[in-house]
Short mmCIF file of C-alpha atoms and ligand atoms in Angstrom, two decimals:
data_model
loop_
_atom_site.label_atom_id
_atom_site.label_comp_id
_atom_site.label_asym_id
_atom_site.label_seq_id
_atom_site.Cartn_x
_atom_site.Cartn_y
_atom_site.Cartn_z
CA PRO A 19 -82.28 36.84 13.79
CA SER A 20 -80.84 33.70 14.74
CA LYS A 21 -77.17 32.98 14.02
CA PRO A 22 -75.42 29.68 12.90
CA SER A 23 -73.06 27.91 15.34
CA LEU A 24 -69.47 27.98 14.40
CA HIS A 25 -68.58 25.05 16.78
CA VAL A 26 -67.11 22.76 13.88
CA PHE A 27 -64.93 25.57 12.71
CA ASP A 28 -63.92 26.53 16.47
CA THR A 29 -63.15 22.88 17.16
CA LEU A 30 -61.53 21.41 13.96
CA GLU A 31 -60.07 24.25 11.96
CA SER A 32 -56.67 25.77 12.75
CA GLU A 33 -56.35 28.91 14.92
CA VAL A 34 -54.82 30.76 12.02
CA ARG A 35 -58.03 31.42 10.25
CA SER A 36 -59.19 35.05 10.48
CA TYR A 37 -62.08 36.15 8.32
CA CYS A 38 -64.52 33.69 10.23
CA ARG A 39 -63.90 35.94 13.18
CA SER A 40 -64.84 39.15 11.38
CA PHE A 41 -67.80 37.56 9.88
CA PRO A 42 -69.13 35.09 12.69
CA THR A 43 -71.69 33.08 10.59
CA VAL A 44 -71.99 30.11 8.28
CA PHE A 45 -72.53 31.29 4.50
CA SER A 46 -74.25 29.10 2.35
CA ARG A 47 -75.38 30.90 -0.87
CA ALA A 48 -74.40 33.80 -2.91
CA LYS A 49 -75.49 35.74 -6.09
CA GLY A 50 -74.44 39.01 -7.43
CA TYR A 51 -73.51 41.32 -4.62
CA LYS A 52 -75.52 39.22 -1.80
CA LEU A 53 -74.54 36.39 0.37
CA TRP A 54 -76.94 34.59 2.76
CA ASP A 55 -75.99 32.45 5.81
CA THR A 56 -77.45 29.10 6.77
CA ALA A 57 -80.12 30.90 9.06
CA GLY A 58 -81.25 32.96 5.91
CA ASN A 59 -79.93 36.23 6.82
CA GLU A 60 -78.85 38.31 3.88
CA TYR A 61 -75.86 40.36 3.37
CA ILE A 62 -74.60 42.90 1.09
CA ASP A 63 -71.12 42.18 -0.21
CA PHE A 64 -68.74 45.10 0.14
CA PHE A 65 -65.66 42.70 0.30
CA ALA A 66 -65.98 40.73 -2.84
CA GLY A 67 -63.75 38.06 -1.92
CA ALA A 68 -60.76 40.18 -1.03
CA GLY A 69 -61.13 41.47 -4.72
CA ALA A 70 -61.68 38.02 -6.30
CA LEU A 71 -65.39 38.69 -7.24
CA ASN A 72 -65.23 41.69 -9.40
CA TYR A 73 -67.98 40.34 -11.51
CA GLY A 74 -70.06 39.27 -8.57
CA HIS A 75 -71.12 35.91 -6.94
CA ASN A 76 -72.35 33.26 -9.49
CA ASN A 77 -72.24 35.67 -12.53
CA THR A 78 -75.08 34.37 -14.65
CA ALA A 79 -73.13 34.63 -18.04
CA LEU A 80 -70.02 32.98 -16.63
CA LYS A 81 -71.83 30.38 -14.84
CA GLN A 82 -73.58 29.20 -18.06
CA LYS A 83 -70.12 28.96 -19.99
CA LEU A 84 -68.85 26.97 -17.05
CA VAL A 85 -71.72 24.60 -16.76
CA GLN A 86 -71.74 24.04 -20.56
CA TYR A 87 -68.12 23.53 -20.74
CA ILE A 88 -68.31 20.99 -17.81
CA GLN A 89 -71.27 19.21 -19.34
CA ASN A 90 -69.45 18.56 -22.54
CA ASP A 91 -66.60 17.06 -20.69
CA GLY A 92 -64.07 19.68 -21.28
CA VAL A 93 -60.62 19.19 -19.70
CA SER A 94 -60.74 20.64 -16.35
CA HIS A 95 -56.98 20.27 -15.26
CA SER A 96 -54.13 20.00 -17.65
CA LEU A 97 -50.94 21.17 -16.20
CA ASP A 98 -49.48 23.50 -18.85
CA MET A 99 -50.53 21.27 -21.61
CA ALA A 100 -52.25 23.35 -24.57
CA THR A 101 -55.96 23.28 -24.43
CA GLU A 102 -58.85 24.82 -26.35
CA ALA A 103 -59.99 26.66 -23.32
CA LYS A 104 -56.53 28.21 -22.81
CA GLU A 105 -56.27 29.03 -26.51
CA GLN A 106 -59.26 30.76 -26.21
CA PHE A 107 -58.35 32.76 -22.99
CA LEU A 108 -55.08 33.76 -24.50
CA GLU A 109 -56.40 34.88 -27.89
CA ARG A 110 -59.26 37.18 -26.02
CA PHE A 111 -56.70 38.50 -23.57
CA GLN A 112 -54.49 39.60 -26.46
CA LYS A 113 -57.43 41.02 -28.42
CA VAL A 114 -59.40 42.68 -25.74
CA ILE A 115 -56.80 43.73 -23.07
CA LEU A 116 -53.28 43.95 -24.55
CA GLN A 117 -53.63 45.01 -28.09
CA PRO A 118 -55.98 47.90 -27.59
CA ARG A 119 -53.66 49.22 -24.95
CA GLY A 120 -50.41 48.86 -27.13
CA LEU A 121 -48.92 46.57 -24.70
CA SER A 122 -46.82 43.44 -25.48
CA TYR A 123 -46.28 40.86 -22.98
CA LYS A 124 -45.66 37.17 -22.80
CA VAL A 125 -48.14 35.48 -20.66
CA GLN A 126 -47.19 32.88 -17.85
CA PHE A 127 -49.53 31.10 -15.71
CA PRO A 128 -47.71 30.64 -12.48
CA GLY A 129 -49.84 28.88 -10.26
CA PRO A 130 -53.16 29.40 -8.73
CA THR A 131 -52.55 32.43 -6.44
CA GLY A 132 -51.37 35.98 -6.28
CA ALA A 133 -48.41 35.02 -4.36
CA ASN A 134 -47.55 32.46 -7.08
CA SER A 135 -47.39 35.33 -9.64
CA VAL A 136 -45.36 37.40 -7.11
CA GLU A 137 -42.82 34.66 -6.67
CA SER A 138 -42.57 33.92 -10.45
CA ALA A 139 -41.70 37.79 -10.91
CA LEU A 140 -39.04 37.96 -8.22
CA LYS A 141 -37.49 34.80 -9.47
CA LEU A 142 -37.39 36.05 -13.00
CA ALA A 143 -36.15 39.46 -12.16
CA ARG A 144 -33.12 38.01 -10.20
CA LYS A 145 -32.56 35.48 -13.05
CA VAL A 146 -32.64 38.29 -15.74
CA THR A 147 -30.58 40.63 -13.87
CA GLY A 148 -28.26 38.23 -11.88
CA ARG A 149 -28.82 40.35 -8.99
CA SER A 150 -30.48 39.36 -5.60
CA THR A 151 -32.21 42.25 -3.79
CA VAL A 152 -35.67 43.60 -4.46
CA VAL A 153 -37.07 46.94 -3.22
CA GLY A 154 -40.46 46.72 -1.65
CA PHE A 155 -42.41 49.51 0.13
CA THR A 156 -43.48 50.50 3.45
CA ASN A 157 -46.96 49.14 4.00
CA ALA A 158 -46.95 46.73 1.03
CA PHE A 159 -48.43 43.53 0.73
CA HIS A 160 -47.47 40.91 -1.86
CA GLY A 161 -48.48 37.63 -0.31
CA MET A 162 -47.80 34.94 2.25
CA THR A 163 -45.00 32.69 0.52
CA LEU A 164 -41.46 33.50 1.57
CA GLY A 165 -40.53 35.40 -1.41
CA ALA A 166 -43.68 37.63 -1.47
CA LEU A 167 -43.47 38.02 2.28
CA SER A 168 -39.97 39.36 2.10
CA VAL A 169 -41.10 42.39 0.03
CA THR A 170 -44.26 42.75 2.27
CA GLY A 171 -44.23 45.83 4.59
CA ASN A 172 -46.10 44.50 7.50
CA LYS A 173 -44.58 43.50 10.89
CA PHE A 174 -47.51 41.18 11.96
CA LYS A 175 -47.37 39.34 8.61
CA ARG A 176 -43.61 39.12 8.46
CA ARG A 177 -43.60 37.58 12.14
CA GLY A 178 -45.55 34.75 10.58
CA ALA A 179 -42.21 33.60 8.98
CA GLY A 180 -40.68 32.92 12.16
CA VAL A 181 -37.06 34.22 11.02
CA PRO A 182 -35.87 37.13 9.40
CA LEU A 183 -36.58 37.38 5.74
CA HIS A 184 -33.69 38.10 3.12
CA HIS A 185 -33.14 39.65 -0.17
CA SER A 186 -35.36 42.65 0.19
CA VAL A 187 -34.97 46.29 0.90
CA SER A 188 -38.12 48.53 2.37
CA MET A 189 -38.36 52.02 0.89
CA PRO A 190 -40.79 54.54 1.66
CA TYR A 191 -43.92 54.70 -0.31
CA ASP A 192 -45.56 57.86 -1.68
CA GLY A 193 -46.53 60.01 1.08
CA TYR A 194 -45.08 57.76 3.78
CA LEU A 195 -42.83 60.39 5.04
CA GLY A 196 -45.27 63.23 4.78
CA SER A 197 -46.26 65.38 1.88
CA ASP A 198 -42.92 67.50 2.01
CA VAL A 199 -40.57 64.34 1.59
CA ASP A 200 -39.91 63.27 -1.80
CA THR A 201 -39.42 59.68 -1.55
CA ILE A 202 -38.30 59.12 -5.10
CA THR A 203 -35.45 61.25 -4.67
CA TYR A 204 -34.61 59.51 -1.53
CA LEU A 205 -34.86 56.17 -3.38
CA GLU A 206 -32.66 57.55 -6.14
CA SER A 207 -29.96 58.61 -3.53
CA CYS A 208 -29.90 55.17 -1.97
CA ILE A 209 -29.64 53.49 -5.34
CA ALA A 210 -26.79 56.07 -6.35
CA ASP A 211 -24.98 55.27 -3.01
CA THR A 212 -22.45 52.92 -4.21
CA GLY A 213 -19.96 54.20 -1.74
CA SER A 214 -21.79 52.28 1.07
CA GLY A 215 -21.11 49.05 -1.03
CA ILE A 216 -24.86 48.38 -1.41
CA SER A 217 -25.33 46.55 -4.46
CA LEU A 218 -27.93 47.57 -7.26
CA PRO A 219 -31.49 45.86 -6.80
CA ALA A 220 -32.67 43.57 -9.38
CA ALA A 221 -36.20 45.00 -9.23
CA VAL A 222 -38.71 47.08 -7.45
CA ILE A 223 -42.15 45.92 -6.71
CA VAL A 224 -45.17 48.17 -6.23
CA GLU A 225 -48.72 48.55 -5.88
CA THR A 226 -50.24 51.48 -7.43
CA ILE A 227 -52.68 51.67 -4.42
CA GLN A 228 -51.84 49.55 -1.43
CA GLY A 229 -54.88 47.70 -0.84
CA GLU A 230 -54.05 45.65 2.21
CA GLY A 231 -51.74 48.49 3.45
CA GLY A 232 -54.50 50.96 3.98
CA ILE A 233 -55.71 52.36 0.73
CA ASN A 234 -52.67 54.23 0.22
CA GLU A 235 -52.48 55.91 -3.37
CA ALA A 236 -49.36 56.73 -5.30
CA SER A 237 -49.73 59.65 -7.34
CA ILE A 238 -49.35 59.59 -11.05
CA GLY A 239 -46.38 61.72 -11.10
CA TRP A 240 -44.60 59.40 -8.43
CA LEU A 241 -45.37 56.26 -10.49
CA GLN A 242 -44.01 57.98 -13.70
CA ARG A 243 -40.74 59.02 -11.97
CA LEU A 244 -40.37 55.54 -10.43
CA GLU A 245 -40.63 54.21 -13.90
CA LYS A 246 -38.02 56.50 -15.11
CA LEU A 247 -35.70 55.91 -12.24
CA CYS A 248 -35.88 52.06 -12.88
CA LYS A 249 -35.29 52.46 -16.48
CA ALA A 250 -32.16 54.83 -16.14
CA SER A 251 -30.49 52.54 -13.28
CA GLY A 252 -31.36 49.00 -15.36
CA ILE A 253 -33.67 47.92 -12.55
CA LEU A 254 -36.93 45.88 -13.39
CA LEU A 255 -40.18 47.41 -12.56
CA ILE A 256 -42.87 44.88 -11.29
CA VAL A 257 -46.35 45.99 -10.65
CA ASP A 258 -48.31 44.04 -8.36
CA ASP A 259 -51.86 44.44 -9.69
CA VAL A 260 -53.40 41.35 -7.98
CA GLN A 261 -55.80 43.42 -6.07
CA MET A 262 -55.98 46.67 -8.06
CA GLY A 263 -56.04 45.08 -11.42
CA CYS A 264 -58.92 43.41 -13.41
CA GLY A 265 -60.87 46.83 -13.10
CA ARG A 266 -60.96 47.79 -9.47
CA THR A 267 -59.80 51.29 -10.10
CA GLY A 268 -61.82 51.89 -13.13
CA THR A 269 -59.65 50.61 -15.97
CA PHE A 270 -58.44 46.95 -16.43
CA PHE A 271 -54.95 47.65 -15.42
CA SER A 272 -54.55 50.05 -12.33
CA PHE A 273 -51.31 51.78 -14.03
CA GLU A 274 -52.94 52.67 -17.13
CA GLN A 275 -53.99 56.19 -15.50
CA ALA A 276 -50.37 56.75 -15.01
CA GLY A 277 -49.36 55.67 -18.52
CA ILE A 278 -46.39 53.58 -17.35
CA LYS A 279 -45.31 50.13 -18.80
CA PRO A 280 -43.97 47.88 -16.10
CA ASP A 281 -41.38 45.11 -17.12
CA ILE A 282 -43.50 42.59 -15.26
CA ILE A 283 -47.12 42.47 -14.11
CA CYS A 284 -48.69 40.42 -11.60
CA LEU A 285 -52.33 39.49 -11.85
CA SER A 286 -54.77 37.32 -9.95
CA LYS A 287 -57.85 37.40 -7.70
CA SER A 288 -60.52 38.33 -10.33
CA ILE A 289 -58.56 37.28 -13.63
CA GLY A 290 -60.45 33.94 -12.96
CA GLY A 291 -63.79 35.80 -12.98
CA TYR A 292 -65.79 33.39 -10.99
CA GLY A 293 -63.82 33.35 -7.94
CA LEU A 294 -61.71 30.21 -9.47
CA PRO A 295 -58.17 30.38 -8.62
CA MET A 296 -55.88 31.76 -11.51
CA ALA A 297 -52.95 33.96 -11.88
CA LEU A 298 -50.85 35.37 -14.62
CA THR A 299 -47.46 36.77 -14.78
CA LEU A 300 -47.10 39.06 -17.66
CA ILE A 301 -43.63 39.41 -18.91
CA ALA A 302 -41.92 41.91 -21.31
CA PRO A 303 -40.97 39.69 -24.12
CA GLU A 304 -37.33 40.36 -23.99
CA LEU A 305 -37.12 39.10 -20.24
CA ASP A 306 -38.90 35.77 -20.99
CA ILE A 307 -35.80 33.83 -20.74
CA TRP A 308 -36.67 30.84 -18.72
CA GLU A 309 -36.27 27.42 -20.24
CA PRO A 310 -39.00 25.00 -20.49
CA GLY A 311 -39.76 23.59 -16.95
CA GLU A 312 -37.49 25.95 -15.07
CA HIS A 313 -40.58 27.31 -13.28
CA ASN A 314 -43.77 25.01 -13.10
CA GLY A 315 -46.18 23.56 -10.74
CA THR A 316 -49.18 21.39 -10.72
CA PHE A 317 -52.07 23.86 -10.87
CA ARG A 318 -51.18 26.11 -13.69
CA GLY A 319 -53.76 24.62 -15.89
CA ASN A 320 -57.11 25.39 -14.18
CA ASN A 321 -59.26 25.16 -17.44
CA LEU A 322 -62.39 25.98 -15.66
CA ALA A 323 -60.79 29.13 -14.65
CA PHE A 324 -59.81 29.68 -18.27
CA ILE A 325 -63.45 29.46 -19.33
CA THR A 326 -64.81 31.84 -16.86
CA ALA A 327 -61.76 34.31 -17.41
CA ALA A 328 -62.21 34.44 -21.17
CA GLU A 329 -65.98 35.04 -20.59
CA ALA A 330 -65.30 37.90 -17.97
CA LEU A 331 -63.20 39.65 -20.70
CA ARG A 332 -66.23 40.51 -22.60
CA TYR A 333 -66.98 43.03 -19.99
CA TRP A 334 -63.73 44.90 -21.49
CA GLU A 335 -64.63 44.78 -24.92
CA SER A 336 -66.02 48.39 -24.77
CA GLU A 337 -65.46 51.46 -22.69
CA GLN A 338 -68.86 51.08 -21.08
CA PHE A 339 -67.74 48.86 -18.14
CA THR A 340 -65.13 51.54 -17.15
CA ASN A 341 -67.47 54.42 -17.39
CA GLU A 342 -70.02 52.38 -15.07
CA ILE A 343 -67.21 51.70 -12.46
CA MET A 344 -66.29 55.26 -12.43
CA ALA A 345 -69.97 56.44 -12.11
CA LYS A 346 -70.26 54.19 -9.18
CA GLY A 347 -66.98 55.38 -7.67
CA ASP A 348 -68.25 58.86 -7.86
CA ILE A 349 -71.49 57.96 -5.93
CA LEU A 350 -69.15 56.02 -3.34
CA ARG A 351 -66.90 59.11 -3.04
CA SER A 352 -69.66 61.73 -2.38
CA LYS A 353 -71.23 59.51 0.04
CA LEU A 354 -68.04 58.85 2.16
CA LEU A 355 -67.02 62.69 2.00
CA GLU A 356 -70.65 63.15 3.30
CA ILE A 357 -70.15 60.87 6.08
CA THR A 358 -66.73 62.30 7.17
CA LYS A 359 -68.16 65.84 7.08
CA SER A 360 -70.89 64.98 9.25
CA PHE A 361 -68.84 63.37 11.96
CA PRO A 362 -65.53 65.31 11.96
CA GLU A 363 -64.87 64.14 15.68
CA LEU A 364 -64.12 60.83 14.05
CA GLN A 365 -61.17 62.29 12.06
CA GLY A 366 -62.01 60.50 8.90
CA GLU A 367 -60.18 60.74 5.59
CA VAL A 368 -61.43 59.36 2.58
CA ARG A 369 -59.10 57.29 0.33
CA GLY A 370 -58.80 55.59 -3.00
CA ARG A 371 -60.57 55.53 -6.24
CA GLY A 372 -63.00 53.88 -8.52
CA LEU A 373 -64.54 50.95 -6.53
CA MET A 374 -61.42 50.73 -4.15
CA GLN A 375 -62.25 53.32 -1.52
CA GLY A 376 -62.52 53.69 2.20
CA ILE A 377 -62.40 55.86 5.15
CA ALA A 378 -58.91 56.01 7.27
CA PHE A 379 -60.03 57.16 10.85
CA GLY A 380 -57.66 58.91 13.21
CA ILE A 381 -59.19 57.04 16.25
CA SER A 382 -57.70 53.45 17.21
CA GLY A 383 -60.20 50.64 16.77
CA LEU A 384 -62.79 52.76 15.27
CA ALA A 385 -62.76 51.05 11.71
CA GLU A 386 -63.05 47.62 13.28
CA ARG A 387 -66.06 48.53 15.30
CA ILE A 388 -67.73 50.07 12.36
CA CYS A 389 -67.06 46.83 10.49
CA GLU A 390 -68.60 44.78 13.33
CA ARG A 391 -71.58 47.12 13.44
CA VAL A 392 -72.15 46.96 9.82
CA PHE A 393 -72.05 43.29 9.88
CA SER A 394 -74.73 42.99 12.40
CA LYS A 395 -76.92 44.99 10.00
CA GLY A 396 -76.27 42.90 7.10
CA LEU A 397 -73.40 44.45 5.36
CA ILE A 398 -69.74 42.62 4.63
CA MET A 399 -66.93 45.12 5.05
CA GLU A 400 -63.33 44.69 5.97
CA THR A 401 -60.48 46.81 7.53
CA SER A 402 -57.13 47.37 6.01
CA GLY A 403 -53.99 49.28 7.02
CA THR A 404 -51.24 48.14 9.50
CA ASP A 405 -53.40 49.10 12.42
CA SER A 406 -56.51 48.29 10.82
CA GLU A 407 -57.34 52.03 10.85
CA VAL A 408 -59.03 51.89 7.45
CA ALA A 409 -62.74 50.91 6.76
CA LYS A 410 -62.43 49.51 3.23
CA ILE A 411 -65.29 49.42 0.58
CA MET A 412 -64.82 46.95 -2.26
CA PRO A 413 -67.93 45.88 -3.70
CA PRO A 414 -68.28 43.60 -6.76
CA LEU A 415 -67.83 45.97 -9.90
CA VAL A 416 -71.12 44.80 -11.37
CA ILE A 417 -73.16 46.03 -8.16
CA ASP A 418 -76.05 48.16 -9.20
CA GLU A 419 -76.62 51.37 -8.01
CA GLU A 420 -79.39 50.21 -5.54
CA GLY A 421 -77.20 47.97 -3.81
CA LEU A 422 -74.36 50.29 -3.68
CA ARG A 423 -76.53 52.95 -2.04
CA LYS A 424 -78.37 50.35 0.42
CA GLY A 425 -74.87 49.41 1.74
CA LEU A 426 -73.84 52.83 2.11
CA ASP A 427 -77.04 53.72 3.97
CA ILE A 428 -76.01 50.89 6.54
CA LEU A 429 -72.41 52.24 6.81
CA GLU A 430 -73.79 55.88 7.47
CA GLN A 431 -76.42 54.63 10.02
CA SER A 432 -73.56 52.56 11.75
CA VAL A 433 -71.09 55.38 11.95
CA LYS A 434 -73.92 57.65 13.34
CA GLU A 435 -74.76 55.03 15.86
CA ILE A 436 -71.08 54.91 16.94
CA ALA A 437 -70.49 58.69 17.08
CA HIS A 438 -73.39 59.23 19.39
N1 PMP B 518 -50.62 40.96 -4.07
C1 PMP B 518 -51.43 41.86 -3.48
C2 PMP B 518 -51.54 43.41 -4.03
C3 PMP B 518 -52.61 41.17 -3.02
O1 PMP B 518 -53.51 42.19 -2.38
C4 PMP B 518 -52.60 40.08 -2.51
C5 PMP B 518 -53.83 39.32 -1.73
N2 PMP B 518 -54.60 40.22 -0.75
C6 PMP B 518 -51.52 39.09 -3.02
C7 PMP B 518 -50.74 39.67 -3.80
C8 PMP B 518 -51.49 37.64 -2.60
O2 PMP B 518 -52.44 37.07 -3.41
P1 PMP B 518 -53.03 35.62 -2.80
O3 PMP B 518 -53.47 35.89 -1.51
O4 PMP B 518 -54.04 35.16 -3.83
O5 PMP B 518 -51.70 34.91 -2.71
#
C-alpha cells in the first residue's frame, strides 16, 4: 500500500519530535480502536495516545455530549471560574469515583497535562512540609517540566534539561536490585540516617507500575510498606496515576488493589475522556493549604474536557467495566505467555496487568524491531523501558475481543517472522 509523504514535517517541524519516526505516516481519521492514514491504510491502535484514549477514538457517547454542548454555546474556556460543566464533573467524580471507594480528596485542576499535575503535587508537598527534597525511583517517569523531570529516573530524558536537576533523590524501585534486595528496608535506612546530615524528604512520588520505565510493577506488599514508612516518618506519599489511572490496570485508580491512601494523587491522560487535555491533582483535605491564586494558570478551565470527562465517568457507575477490562487483560496475558513460550530464544518476559502489559526482551533492539514490523502490518505499538527493551501493549480499554485478538495475531506473526 502507498505511504503518505512526511516532507512537510521533516522540513518544518522541530527535530525533537519522536512518534512520527516510530509511525512514519500521516494519520487523518480515527474511531474506537482504529486509525486510518491519508492513503487509506487502516491500523489497530495498541498505543491509545500513550494512555490518553482509554475510551477509544471519537467515542460515540462522549462525542454526542461534546457536540451538543458546543451547539448550545456552552462555555469552552473559563480559567477557574465556576461553570455548569465543571460542577457536573465535580459532582459525578465525587459520586462515582471518590464516595464508593471511601476516599476524601479536594480536587485541583492544575493545568492541562500530567506534568502540570506532578508540578503541583511537588510544590504543594514542599509548601506543606517546609522541606525541599522529593524521593523518586529508578526508571520513574513523571513528565518533562523541570520539577517533574527532577524526579524522573531516565538519563536520556534528564539530559534534555541541559544542566543538573536539583531537589530530588533517586531510590531503587521494587525489584530494581534483584528479588533478594528489600528496597523498602534500604529506603528506610537512608531516611533514618540522620548522622549523614541528609535532611528528611518532603515526599515520595511513585508509580504503581512504571509505564514509560518498562512496565515495572511494584508488589502490593511493597506499596503498603512504602505507605507505612511515609506515614511513620511524616513524609507525604504522592501516587502518580497519570498513566496507570482511569482504569488502565482494571480498577479506576491503580493503587486500589493495594488498598493504600496516598496523600496526593496525580491524574491526567484519560481523565478528559476524549483525548482532550485535562489533569487533576487530588489533595488530602488537610493538605489543601494554598491561598487562592498561589498556584494558577490559564488552561485550568477546559470546559469541553469537563463535558467529556463527566460522560466518561458513566463507565465507572458499575463493576462491569472493571470486569471487562480484567477479562480482556486475561486474553492478553495468555497470548503473550504463548508467544514467549513459543520463542524461548528471544528471552521474553511478560509484564504488567489489566490492559497495561507487554514483553520485555533480553535481546537488545528486538522490541523496537518488533514494533516496526507490526506497524508495517497495520498495528500501532510502542516500546518502553530505558533501553526500549519492552514491547508495550496499551489498547483503548473499550477495544472489543475481536480487535484485541486481531492485533495480537499481528504481533504473534511479526515475532515469528523475526525469530526465523
Ligand atoms: N506521569 C506519568 C506516569 C506519565 O506516564 C506521564 C506521561 N507519559 C506523565 C506523568 C506526564 O504527562 P504529560 O505528558 O501529559 O505531561
